[in-house]
PDB file of N, CA and C in Angstrom:
ATOM      1  N   MET A   1       0.795  -1.132   0.005  1.00  0.00           N
ATOM      2  CA  MET A   1       0.022  -0.065  -0.020  1.00  0.00           C
ATOM      3  C   MET A   1       0.896   1.305  -0.011  1.00  0.00           C
ATOM      4  N   SER A   2       0.647   2.084  -0.885  1.00  0.00           N
ATOM      5  CA  SER A   2       1.594   3.239  -1.042  1.00  0.00           C
ATOM      6  C   SER A   2       1.305   4.343   0.015  1.00  0.00           C
ATOM      7  N   ALA A   3       0.003   4.422   0.404  1.00  0.00           N
ATOM      8  CA  ALA A   3      -0.319   5.560   1.351  1.00  0.00           C
ATOM      9  C   ALA A   3      -0.624   4.893   2.675  1.00  0.00           C
ATOM     10  N   GLN A   4      -0.090   5.329   3.813  1.00  0.00           N
ATOM     11  CA  GLN A   4      -0.435   4.841   5.179  1.00  0.00           C
ATOM     12  C   GLN A   4      -1.688   5.641   5.605  1.00  0.00           C
ATOM     13  N   ILE A   5      -2.596   4.753   6.067  1.00  0.00           N
ATOM     14  CA  ILE A   5      -3.743   5.217   6.712  1.00  0.00           C
ATOM     15  C   ILE A   5      -3.663   5.445   8.186  1.00  0.00           C
ATOM     16  N   ASN A   6      -4.079   6.532   8.672  1.00  0.00           N
ATOM     17  CA  ASN A   6      -3.904   6.740  10.166  1.00  0.00           C
ATOM     18  C   ASN A   6      -4.632   5.587  10.897  1.00  0.00           C
ATOM     19  N   ALA A   7      -4.071   5.049  11.877  1.00  0.00           N
ATOM     20  CA  ALA A   7      -4.604   3.907  12.642  1.00  0.00           C
ATOM     21  C   ALA A   7      -5.937   4.198  13.260  1.00  0.00           C
ATOM     22  N   ASN A   8      -6.188   5.377  13.753  1.00  0.00           N
ATOM     23  CA  ASN A   8      -7.437   5.804  14.359  1.00  0.00           C
ATOM     24  C   ASN A   8      -8.484   5.901  13.338  1.00  0.00           C
ATOM     25  N   VAL A   9      -8.285   6.390  12.259  1.00  0.00           N
ATOM     26  CA  VAL A   9      -9.141   6.503  11.085  1.00  0.00           C
ATOM     27  C   VAL A   9      -9.559   5.114  10.604  1.00  0.00           C
ATOM     28  N   LEU A  10      -8.500   4.241  10.507  1.00  0.00           N
ATOM     29  CA  LEU A  10      -8.801   2.998  10.090  1.00  0.00           C
ATOM     30  C   LEU A  10      -9.696   2.129  11.051  1.00  0.00           C
ATOM     31  N   LYS A  11      -9.374   2.353  12.373  1.00  0.00           N
ATOM     32  CA  LYS A  11     -10.186   1.706  13.378  1.00  0.00           C
ATOM     33  C   LYS A  11     -11.581   2.160  13.357  1.00  0.00           C
ATOM     34  N   ASN A  12     -11.839   3.446  13.226  1.00  0.00           N
ATOM     35  CA  ASN A  12     -13.080   3.915  13.148  1.00  0.00           C
ATOM     36  C   ASN A  12     -13.923   3.432  11.968  1.00  0.00           C
ATOM     37  N   PHE A  13     -13.266   3.296  10.761  1.00  0.00           N
ATOM     38  CA  PHE A  13     -13.807   2.790   9.612  1.00  0.00           C
ATOM     39  C   PHE A  13     -14.227   1.347   9.740  1.00  0.00           C
ATOM     40  N   ILE A  14     -13.394   0.628  10.354  1.00  0.00           N
ATOM     41  CA  ILE A  14     -13.605  -0.911  10.615  1.00  0.00           C
ATOM     42  C   ILE A  14     -14.798  -1.099  11.561  1.00  0.00           C
ATOM     43  N   ILE A  15     -14.809  -0.423  12.571  1.00  0.00           N
ATOM     44  CA  ILE A  15     -15.955  -0.414  13.637  1.00  0.00           C
ATOM     45  C   ILE A  15     -17.324   0.020  12.883  1.00  0.00           C
ATOM     46  N   ARG A  16     -17.168   1.153  12.174  1.00  0.00           N
ATOM     47  CA  ARG A  16     -18.493   1.579  11.558  1.00  0.00           C
ATOM     48  C   ARG A  16     -18.862   0.634  10.457  1.00  0.00           C
ATOM     49  N   THR A  17     -17.958   0.030   9.706  1.00  0.00           N
ATOM     50  CA  THR A  17     -18.256  -0.982   8.650  1.00  0.00           C
ATOM     51  C   THR A  17     -18.655  -2.328   9.176  1.00  0.00           C
ATOM     52  N   THR A  18     -18.037  -2.820  10.169  1.00  0.00           N
ATOM     53  CA  THR A  18     -18.320  -4.206  10.607  1.00  0.00           C
ATOM     54  C   THR A  18     -19.218  -4.197  11.856  1.00  0.00           C
ATOM     55  N   GLY A  19     -19.165  -3.091  12.608  1.00  0.00           N
ATOM     56  CA  GLY A  19     -19.876  -3.133  13.831  1.00  0.00           C
ATOM     57  C   GLY A  19     -19.206  -3.935  14.861  1.00  0.00           C
ATOM     58  N   LEU A  20     -17.987  -4.274  14.594  1.00  0.00           N
ATOM     59  CA  LEU A  20     -17.229  -5.109  15.604  1.00  0.00           C
ATOM     60  C   LEU A  20     -15.921  -4.448  15.969  1.00  0.00           C
ATOM     61  N   ASN A  21     -15.388  -4.867  17.189  1.00  0.00           N
ATOM     62  CA  ASN A  21     -14.082  -4.494  17.691  1.00  0.00           C
ATOM     63  C   ASN A  21     -13.212  -5.666  18.085  1.00  0.00           C
ATOM     64  N   LYS A  22     -13.879  -6.901  17.959  1.00  0.00           N
ATOM     65  CA  LYS A  22     -13.259  -8.190  18.150  1.00  0.00           C
ATOM     66  C   LYS A  22     -13.671  -9.146  16.981  1.00  0.00           C
ATOM     67  N   PHE A  23     -12.696  -9.875  16.433  1.00  0.00           N
ATOM     68  CA  PHE A  23     -12.958 -10.713  15.400  1.00  0.00           C
ATOM     69  C   PHE A  23     -12.621 -12.157  15.417  1.00  0.00           C
ATOM     70  N   THR A  24     -13.399 -13.052  14.810  1.00  0.00           N
ATOM     71  CA  THR A  24     -13.084 -14.472  14.538  1.00  0.00           C
ATOM     72  C   THR A  24     -12.583 -14.591  13.122  1.00  0.00           C
ATOM     73  N   ALA A  25     -12.043 -15.727  12.793  1.00  0.00           N
ATOM     74  CA  ALA A  25     -11.584 -15.974  11.402  1.00  0.00           C
ATOM     75  C   ALA A  25     -12.628 -15.884  10.443  1.00  0.00           C
ATOM     76  N   ASN A  26     -13.867 -16.360  10.820  1.00  0.00           N
ATOM     77  CA  ASN A  26     -15.155 -16.362   9.922  1.00  0.00           C
ATOM     78  C   ASN A  26     -15.550 -14.891   9.682  1.00  0.00           C
ATOM     79  N   GLU A  27     -15.396 -14.093  10.734  1.00  0.00           N
ATOM     80  CA  GLU A  27     -15.842 -12.675  10.525  1.00  0.00           C
ATOM     81  C   GLU A  27     -14.905 -11.887   9.564  1.00  0.00           C
ATOM     82  N   LEU A  28     -13.686 -12.258   9.669  1.00  0.00           N
ATOM     83  CA  LEU A  28     -12.738 -11.625   8.675  1.00  0.00           C
ATOM     84  C   LEU A  28     -12.963 -12.166   7.279  1.00  0.00           C
ATOM     85  N   LYS A  29     -13.352 -13.315   7.125  1.00  0.00           N
ATOM     86  CA  LYS A  29     -13.727 -13.834   5.769  1.00  0.00           C
ATOM     87  C   LYS A  29     -14.669 -13.003   5.125  1.00  0.00           C
ATOM     88  N   LYS A  30     -15.691 -12.567   5.823  1.00  0.00           N
ATOM     89  CA  LYS A  30     -16.794 -11.853   5.299  1.00  0.00           C
ATOM     90  C   LYS A  30     -16.322 -10.505   4.578  1.00  0.00           C
ATOM     91  N   TYR A  31     -15.235 -10.007   4.980  1.00  0.00           N
ATOM     92  CA  TYR A  31     -14.673  -8.839   4.467  1.00  0.00           C
ATOM     93  C   TYR A  31     -13.504  -9.098   3.543  1.00  0.00           C
ATOM     94  N   ASN A  32     -13.328 -10.359   3.121  1.00  0.00           N
ATOM     95  CA  ASN A  32     -12.314 -10.791   2.221  1.00  0.00           C
ATOM     96  C   ASN A  32     -10.854 -10.533   2.775  1.00  0.00           C
ATOM     97  N   VAL A  33     -10.851 -10.579   4.121  1.00  0.00           N
ATOM     98  CA  VAL A  33      -9.498 -10.364   4.671  1.00  0.00           C
ATOM     99  C   VAL A  33      -8.900 -11.879   4.988  1.00  0.00           C
ATOM    100  N   ASP A  34      -7.596 -11.911   4.721  1.00  0.00           N
ATOM    101  CA  ASP A  34      -6.928 -13.181   4.788  1.00  0.00           C
ATOM    102  C   ASP A  34      -7.048 -13.927   6.162  1.00  0.00           C
ATOM    103  N   SER A  35      -7.869 -14.924   6.232  1.00  0.00           N
ATOM    104  CA  SER A  35      -8.067 -15.470   7.582  1.00  0.00           C
ATOM    105  C   SER A  35      -6.853 -16.336   7.989  1.00  0.00           C
ATOM    106  N   ASP A  36      -5.992 -16.646   7.044  1.00  0.00           N
ATOM    107  CA  ASP A  36      -4.769 -17.458   7.493  1.00  0.00           C
ATOM    108  C   ASP A  36      -3.890 -16.624   8.301  1.00  0.00           C
ATOM    109  N   LYS A  37      -3.937 -15.363   8.072  1.00  0.00           N
ATOM    110  CA  LYS A  37      -3.065 -14.391   9.014  1.00  0.00           C
ATOM    111  C   LYS A  37      -3.766 -14.396  10.441  1.00  0.00           C
ATOM    112  N   PHE A  38      -4.985 -14.635  10.513  1.00  0.00           N
ATOM    113  CA  PHE A  38      -5.636 -14.647  11.822  1.00  0.00           C
ATOM    114  C   PHE A  38      -5.005 -15.571  12.767  1.00  0.00           C
ATOM    115  N   SER A  39      -4.508 -16.692  12.213  1.00  0.00           N
ATOM    116  CA  SER A  39      -3.890 -17.831  13.118  1.00  0.00           C
ATOM    117  C   SER A  39      -2.584 -17.241  13.762  1.00  0.00           C
ATOM    118  N   GLU A  40      -1.909 -16.216  13.157  1.00  0.00           N
ATOM    119  CA  GLU A  40      -0.720 -15.636  13.598  1.00  0.00           C
ATOM    120  C   GLU A  40      -0.847 -14.552  14.686  1.00  0.00           C
ATOM    121  N   ILE A  41      -1.967 -14.023  14.983  1.00  0.00           N
ATOM    122  CA  ILE A  41      -2.208 -13.003  15.928  1.00  0.00           C
ATOM    123  C   ILE A  41      -2.653 -13.430  17.164  1.00  0.00           C
ATOM    124  N   ASN A  42      -2.492 -12.781  18.275  1.00  0.00           N
ATOM    125  CA  ASN A  42      -2.878 -13.075  19.679  1.00  0.00           C
ATOM    126  C   ASN A  42      -4.512 -12.993  19.734  1.00  0.00           C
ATOM    127  N   LYS A  43      -5.026 -14.020  20.286  1.00  0.00           N
ATOM    128  CA  LYS A  43      -6.493 -14.090  20.577  1.00  0.00           C
ATOM    129  C   LYS A  43      -6.783 -14.449  21.966  1.00  0.00           C
ATOM    130  N   ASP A  44      -8.010 -14.088  22.344  1.00  0.00           N
ATOM    131  CA  ASP A  44      -8.453 -14.348  23.796  1.00  0.00           C
ATOM    132  C   ASP A  44      -8.844 -15.894  23.856  1.00  0.00           C
ATOM    133  N   GLU A  45      -9.284 -16.319  25.020  1.00  0.00           N
ATOM    134  CA  GLU A  45      -9.598 -17.705  25.203  1.00  0.00           C
ATOM    135  C   GLU A  45     -10.852 -18.117  24.484  1.00  0.00           C
ATOM    136  N   ASN A  46     -11.613 -17.241  23.889  1.00  0.00           N
ATOM    137  CA  ASN A  46     -12.801 -17.603  23.079  1.00  0.00           C
ATOM    138  C   ASN A  46     -12.406 -17.463  21.603  1.00  0.00           C
ATOM    139  N   ASN A  47     -11.133 -17.431  21.195  1.00  0.00           N
ATOM    140  CA  ASN A  47     -10.588 -17.337  19.860  1.00  0.00           C
ATOM    141  C   ASN A  47     -11.071 -15.964  19.144  1.00  0.00           C
ATOM    142  N   TYR A  48     -11.275 -14.898  19.904  1.00  0.00           N
ATOM    143  CA  TYR A  48     -11.504 -13.687  19.276  1.00  0.00           C
ATOM    144  C   TYR A  48     -10.162 -12.748  19.361  1.00  0.00           C
ATOM    145  N   ALA A  49      -9.951 -12.071  18.301  1.00  0.00           N
ATOM    146  CA  ALA A  49      -8.855 -11.190  18.212  1.00  0.00           C
ATOM    147  C   ALA A  49      -9.380  -9.677  18.341  1.00  0.00           C
ATOM    148  N   ASP A  50      -8.715  -8.980  19.313  1.00  0.00           N
ATOM    149  CA  ASP A  50      -9.057  -7.547  19.489  1.00  0.00           C
ATOM    150  C   ASP A  50      -8.594  -6.838  18.208  1.00  0.00           C
ATOM    151  N   LEU A  51      -9.396  -5.735  17.883  1.00  0.00           N
ATOM    152  CA  LEU A  51      -9.106  -4.922  16.747  1.00  0.00           C
ATOM    153  C   LEU A  51      -7.681  -4.401  16.774  1.00  0.00           C
ATOM    154  N   ASN A  52      -7.120  -4.051  17.879  1.00  0.00           N
ATOM    155  CA  ASN A  52      -5.786  -3.622  18.055  1.00  0.00           C
ATOM    156  C   ASN A  52      -4.767  -4.720  17.612  1.00  0.00           C
ATOM    157  N   GLU A  53      -5.063  -5.960  18.011  1.00  0.00           N
ATOM    158  CA  GLU A  53      -4.214  -7.047  17.611  1.00  0.00           C
ATOM    159  C   GLU A  53      -4.214  -7.334  16.056  1.00  0.00           C
ATOM    160  N   VAL A  54      -5.423  -7.123  15.512  1.00  0.00           N
ATOM    161  CA  VAL A  54      -5.637  -7.330  14.025  1.00  0.00           C
ATOM    162  C   VAL A  54      -4.751  -6.256  13.291  1.00  0.00           C
ATOM    163  N   LEU A  55      -4.890  -5.031  13.830  1.00  0.00           N
ATOM    164  CA  LEU A  55      -4.117  -3.962  13.046  1.00  0.00           C
ATOM    165  C   LEU A  55      -2.625  -3.935  13.363  1.00  0.00           C
ATOM    166  N   GLN A  56      -2.173  -4.716  14.289  1.00  0.00           N
ATOM    167  CA  GLN A  56      -0.679  -4.867  14.546  1.00  0.00           C
ATOM    168  C   GLN A  56      -0.101  -5.723  13.546  1.00  0.00           C
ATOM    169  N   ASP A  57      -0.869  -6.499  12.894  1.00  0.00           N
ATOM    170  CA  ASP A  57      -0.281  -7.361  11.799  1.00  0.00           C
ATOM    171  C   ASP A  57      -0.256  -6.487  10.558  1.00  0.00           C
ATOM    172  N   ASP A  58       0.866  -6.356   9.943  1.00  0.00           N
ATOM    173  CA  ASP A  58       1.092  -5.522   8.781  1.00  0.00           C
ATOM    174  C   ASP A  58       0.194  -5.868   7.596  1.00  0.00           C
ATOM    175  N   ASP A  59       0.086  -7.124   7.373  1.00  0.00           N
ATOM    176  CA  ASP A  59      -0.746  -7.764   6.190  1.00  0.00           C
ATOM    177  C   ASP A  59      -2.185  -7.414   6.379  1.00  0.00           C
ATOM    178  N   LEU A  60      -2.646  -7.740   7.552  1.00  0.00           N
ATOM    179  CA  LEU A  60      -4.117  -7.397   7.924  1.00  0.00           C
ATOM    180  C   LEU A  60      -4.393  -5.922   7.840  1.00  0.00           C
ATOM    181  N   TYR A  61      -3.460  -5.170   8.400  1.00  0.00           N
ATOM    182  CA  TYR A  61      -3.625  -3.653   8.431  1.00  0.00           C
ATOM    183  C   TYR A  61      -3.743  -3.220   6.938  1.00  0.00           C
ATOM    184  N   GLU A  62      -2.807  -3.755   6.080  1.00  0.00           N
ATOM    185  CA  GLU A  62      -2.931  -3.382   4.717  1.00  0.00           C
ATOM    186  C   GLU A  62      -4.229  -3.811   3.989  1.00  0.00           C
ATOM    187  N   GLN A  63      -4.648  -4.897   4.360  1.00  0.00           N
ATOM    188  CA  GLN A  63      -5.973  -5.432   3.741  1.00  0.00           C
ATOM    189  C   GLN A  63      -7.163  -4.569   4.138  1.00  0.00           C
ATOM    190  N   PHE A  64      -7.184  -4.183   5.379  1.00  0.00           N
ATOM    191  CA  PHE A  64      -8.205  -3.271   5.888  1.00  0.00           C
ATOM    192  C   PHE A  64      -8.017  -1.870   5.210  1.00  0.00           C
ATOM    193  N   ALA A  65      -6.758  -1.404   5.104  1.00  0.00           N
ATOM    194  CA  ALA A  65      -6.573  -0.128   4.523  1.00  0.00           C
ATOM    195  C   ALA A  65      -7.032  -0.168   3.018  1.00  0.00           C
ATOM    196  N   THR A  66      -6.790  -1.193   2.383  1.00  0.00           N
ATOM    197  CA  THR A  66      -7.284  -1.347   1.016  1.00  0.00           C
ATOM    198  C   THR A  66      -8.791  -1.221   0.883  1.00  0.00           C
ATOM    199  N   LEU A  67      -9.452  -1.843   1.860  1.00  0.00           N
ATOM    200  CA  LEU A  67     -10.870  -1.762   1.944  1.00  0.00           C
ATOM    201  C   LEU A  67     -11.297  -0.289   2.163  1.00  0.00           C
ATOM    202  N   PHE A  68     -10.556   0.298   3.065  1.00  0.00           N
ATOM    203  CA  PHE A  68     -10.860   1.714   3.328  1.00  0.00           C
ATOM    204  C   PHE A  68     -10.679   2.638   2.148  1.00  0.00           C
ATOM    205  N   VAL A  69      -9.645   2.377   1.340  1.00  0.00           N
ATOM    206  CA  VAL A  69      -9.450   3.238   0.166  1.00  0.00           C
ATOM    207  C   VAL A  69     -10.429   2.951  -0.896  1.00  0.00           C
ATOM    208  N   GLU A  70     -10.762   1.684  -1.030  1.00  0.00           N
ATOM    209  CA  GLU A  70     -11.851   1.270  -1.988  1.00  0.00           C
ATOM    210  C   GLU A  70     -13.138   1.993  -1.674  1.00  0.00           C
ATOM    211  N   GLU A  71     -13.500   1.956  -0.347  1.00  0.00           N
ATOM    212  CA  GLU A  71     -14.870   2.584   0.107  1.00  0.00           C
ATOM    213  C   GLU A  71     -14.767   3.999  -0.193  1.00  0.00           C
ATOM    214  N   SER A  72     -13.596   4.654   0.178  1.00  0.00           N
ATOM    215  CA  SER A  72     -13.506   6.134  -0.027  1.00  0.00           C
ATOM    216  C   SER A  72     -13.608   6.493  -1.488  1.00  0.00           C
ATOM    217  N   GLU A  73     -13.075   5.622  -2.338  1.00  0.00           N
ATOM    218  CA  GLU A  73     -13.199   5.990  -3.824  1.00  0.00           C
ATOM    219  C   GLU A  73     -14.617   5.796  -4.284  1.00  0.00           C
ATOM    220  N   LYS A  74     -15.396   4.783  -3.827  1.00  0.00           N
ATOM    221  CA  LYS A  74     -16.746   4.563  -4.149  1.00  0.00           C
ATOM    222  C   LYS A  74     -17.486   5.679  -3.745  1.00  0.00           C
ATOM    223  N   LYS A  75     -17.261   6.383  -2.646  1.00  0.00           N
ATOM    224  CA  LYS A  75     -17.993   7.430  -2.087  1.00  0.00           C
ATOM    225  C   LYS A  75     -17.714   8.653  -2.903  1.00  0.00           C
ATOM    226  N   ALA A  76     -16.462   8.764  -3.248  1.00  0.00           N
ATOM    227  CA  ALA A  76     -16.037  10.011  -4.136  1.00  0.00           C
ATOM    228  C   ALA A  76     -16.689   9.905  -5.472  1.00  0.00           C
ATOM    229  N   ASP A  77     -16.734   8.700  -6.114  1.00  0.00           N
ATOM    230  CA  ASP A  77     -17.412   8.451  -7.346  1.00  0.00           C
ATOM    231  C   ASP A  77     -18.836   8.816  -7.251  1.00  0.00           C
ATOM    232  N   THR A  78     -19.448   8.420  -6.274  1.00  0.00           N
ATOM    233  CA  THR A  78     -20.848   8.698  -6.119  1.00  0.00           C
ATOM    234  C   THR A  78     -21.129  10.226  -5.880  1.00  0.00           C
ATOM    235  N   LYS A  79     -20.369  10.832  -5.192  1.00  0.00           N
ATOM    236  CA  LYS A  79     -20.408  12.277  -5.032  1.00  0.00           C
ATOM    237  C   LYS A  79     -20.251  13.006  -6.376  1.00  0.00           C
ATOM    238  N   ASP A  80     -19.252  12.514  -7.114  1.00  0.00           N
ATOM    239  CA  ASP A  80     -18.909  13.048  -8.430  1.00  0.00           C
ATOM    240  C   ASP A  80     -20.143  12.971  -9.294  1.00  0.00           C
ATOM    241  N   ALA A  81     -20.735  11.701  -9.264  1.00  0.00           N
ATOM    242  CA  ALA A  81     -21.909  11.464 -10.100  1.00  0.00           C
ATOM    243  C   ALA A  81     -23.065  12.388  -9.785  1.00  0.00           C
ATOM    244  N   GLU A  82     -23.250  12.561  -8.562  1.00  0.00           N
ATOM    245  CA  GLU A  82     -24.390  13.357  -8.070  1.00  0.00           C
ATOM    246  C   GLU A  82     -24.160  14.896  -8.400  1.00  0.00           C
ATOM    247  N   LYS A  83     -22.858  15.372  -8.267  1.00  0.00           N
ATOM    248  CA  LYS A  83     -22.521  16.647  -8.736  1.00  0.00           C
ATOM    249  C   LYS A  83     -22.745  16.753 -10.173  1.00  0.00           C
ATOM    250  N   GLU A  84     -22.394  15.795 -10.950  1.00  0.00           N
ATOM    251  CA  GLU A  84     -22.583  16.007 -12.358  1.00  0.00           C
ATOM    252  C   GLU A  84     -24.023  16.138 -12.729  1.00  0.00           C
ATOM    253  N   LYS A  85     -24.833  15.224 -12.100  1.00  0.00           N
ATOM    254  CA  LYS A  85     -26.331  15.410 -12.369  1.00  0.00           C
ATOM    255  C   LYS A  85     -26.900  16.780 -12.018  1.00  0.00           C
ATOM    256  N   GLU A  86     -26.393  17.311 -10.898  1.00  0.00           N
ATOM    257  CA  GLU A  86     -26.891  18.687 -10.426  1.00  0.00           C
ATOM    258  C   GLU A  86     -26.359  19.763 -11.477  1.00  0.00           C
ATOM    259  N   GLU A  87     -25.242  19.525 -12.040  1.00  0.00           N
ATOM    260  CA  GLU A  87     -24.694  20.536 -13.047  1.00  0.00           C
ATOM    261  C   GLU A  87     -25.574  20.405 -14.233  1.00  0.00           C
ATOM    262  N   GLN A  88     -25.906  19.213 -14.683  1.00  0.00           N
ATOM    263  CA  GLN A  88     -26.723  19.027 -15.974  1.00  0.00           C
ATOM    264  C   GLN A  88     -28.063  19.597 -15.703  1.00  0.00           C
ATOM    265  N   THR A  89     -28.690  19.427 -14.462  1.00  0.00           N
ATOM    266  CA  THR A  89     -29.939  19.989 -14.214  1.00  0.00           C
ATOM    267  C   THR A  89     -29.954  21.516 -14.301  1.00  0.00           C
ATOM    268  N   LYS A  90     -28.832  22.090 -13.728  1.00  0.00           N
ATOM    269  CA  LYS A  90     -28.732  23.519 -13.661  1.00  0.00           C
ATOM    270  C   LYS A  90     -28.600  24.105 -15.176  1.00  0.00           C
ATOM    271  N   VAL A  91     -27.895  23.370 -16.102  1.00  0.00           N
ATOM    272  CA  VAL A  91     -27.720  23.685 -17.469  1.00  0.00           C
ATOM    273  C   VAL A  91     -29.149  23.613 -18.127  1.00  0.00           C
ATOM    274  N   LYS A  92     -29.818  22.574 -17.807  1.00  0.00           N
ATOM    275  CA  LYS A  92     -31.119  22.374 -18.476  1.00  0.00           C
ATOM    276  C   LYS A  92     -32.111  23.470 -17.967  1.00  0.00           C
ATOM    277  N   ASP A  93     -32.094  23.835 -16.792  1.00  0.00           N
ATOM    278  CA  ASP A  93     -32.953  24.859 -16.163  1.00  0.00           C
ATOM    279  C   ASP A  93     -32.582  26.215 -16.846  1.00  0.00           C
ATOM    280  N   LYS A  94     -31.338  26.419 -16.945  1.00  0.00           N
ATOM    281  CA  LYS A  94     -30.872  27.707 -17.537  1.00  0.00           C
ATOM    282  C   LYS A  94     -31.294  27.800 -18.982  1.00  0.00           C
ATOM    283  N   ASN A  95     -31.136  26.719 -19.715  1.00  0.00           N
ATOM    284  CA  ASN A  95     -31.536  26.807 -21.178  1.00  0.00           C
ATOM    285  C   ASN A  95     -33.089  26.857 -21.300  1.00  0.00           C
ATOM    286  N   GLY A  96     -33.826  26.139 -20.446  1.00  0.00           N
ATOM    287  CA  GLY A  96     -35.204  26.326 -20.449  1.00  0.00           C
ATOM    288  C   GLY A  96     -35.810  27.637 -20.058  1.00  0.00           C
ATOM    289  N   ALA A  97     -35.055  28.429 -19.150  1.00  0.00           N
ATOM    290  CA  ALA A  97     -35.526  29.640 -18.775  1.00  0.00           C
ATOM    291  C   ALA A  97     -35.428  30.725 -19.833  1.00  0.00           C
ATOM    292  N   GLY A  98     -34.543  30.639 -20.737  1.00  0.00           N
ATOM    293  CA  GLY A  98     -34.308  31.588 -21.780  1.00  0.00           C
ATOM    294  C   GLY A  98     -35.361  31.555 -22.894  1.00  0.00           C
ATOM    295  N   VAL A  99     -36.167  30.377 -22.929  1.00  0.00           N
ATOM    296  CA  VAL A  99     -37.076  30.139 -24.088  1.00  0.00           C
ATOM    297  C   VAL A  99     -38.311  30.923 -23.929  1.00  0.00           C
TER     298      VAL A  99
END
């Protein structure tokens, strides 16, 4: 990943997206995160890994950062599309007003 995402921003994104701050291997699979890496991180007695533990693993951090970037790009594309529609509506209204 070329850009480093602030850990707090990434944590907030993960909690907002998943609704979780502790994960199992199956929960990570839902977000296409490499569950093989899950076996390498510290877990509690119930086999849950705390979000901080997940983010201490560079590979898992990068995978969640990639999700963050993809989500940010989708939102930006949606905003751009909405802005384009507004611009087109303004042009149409302007052209219709002069007739």
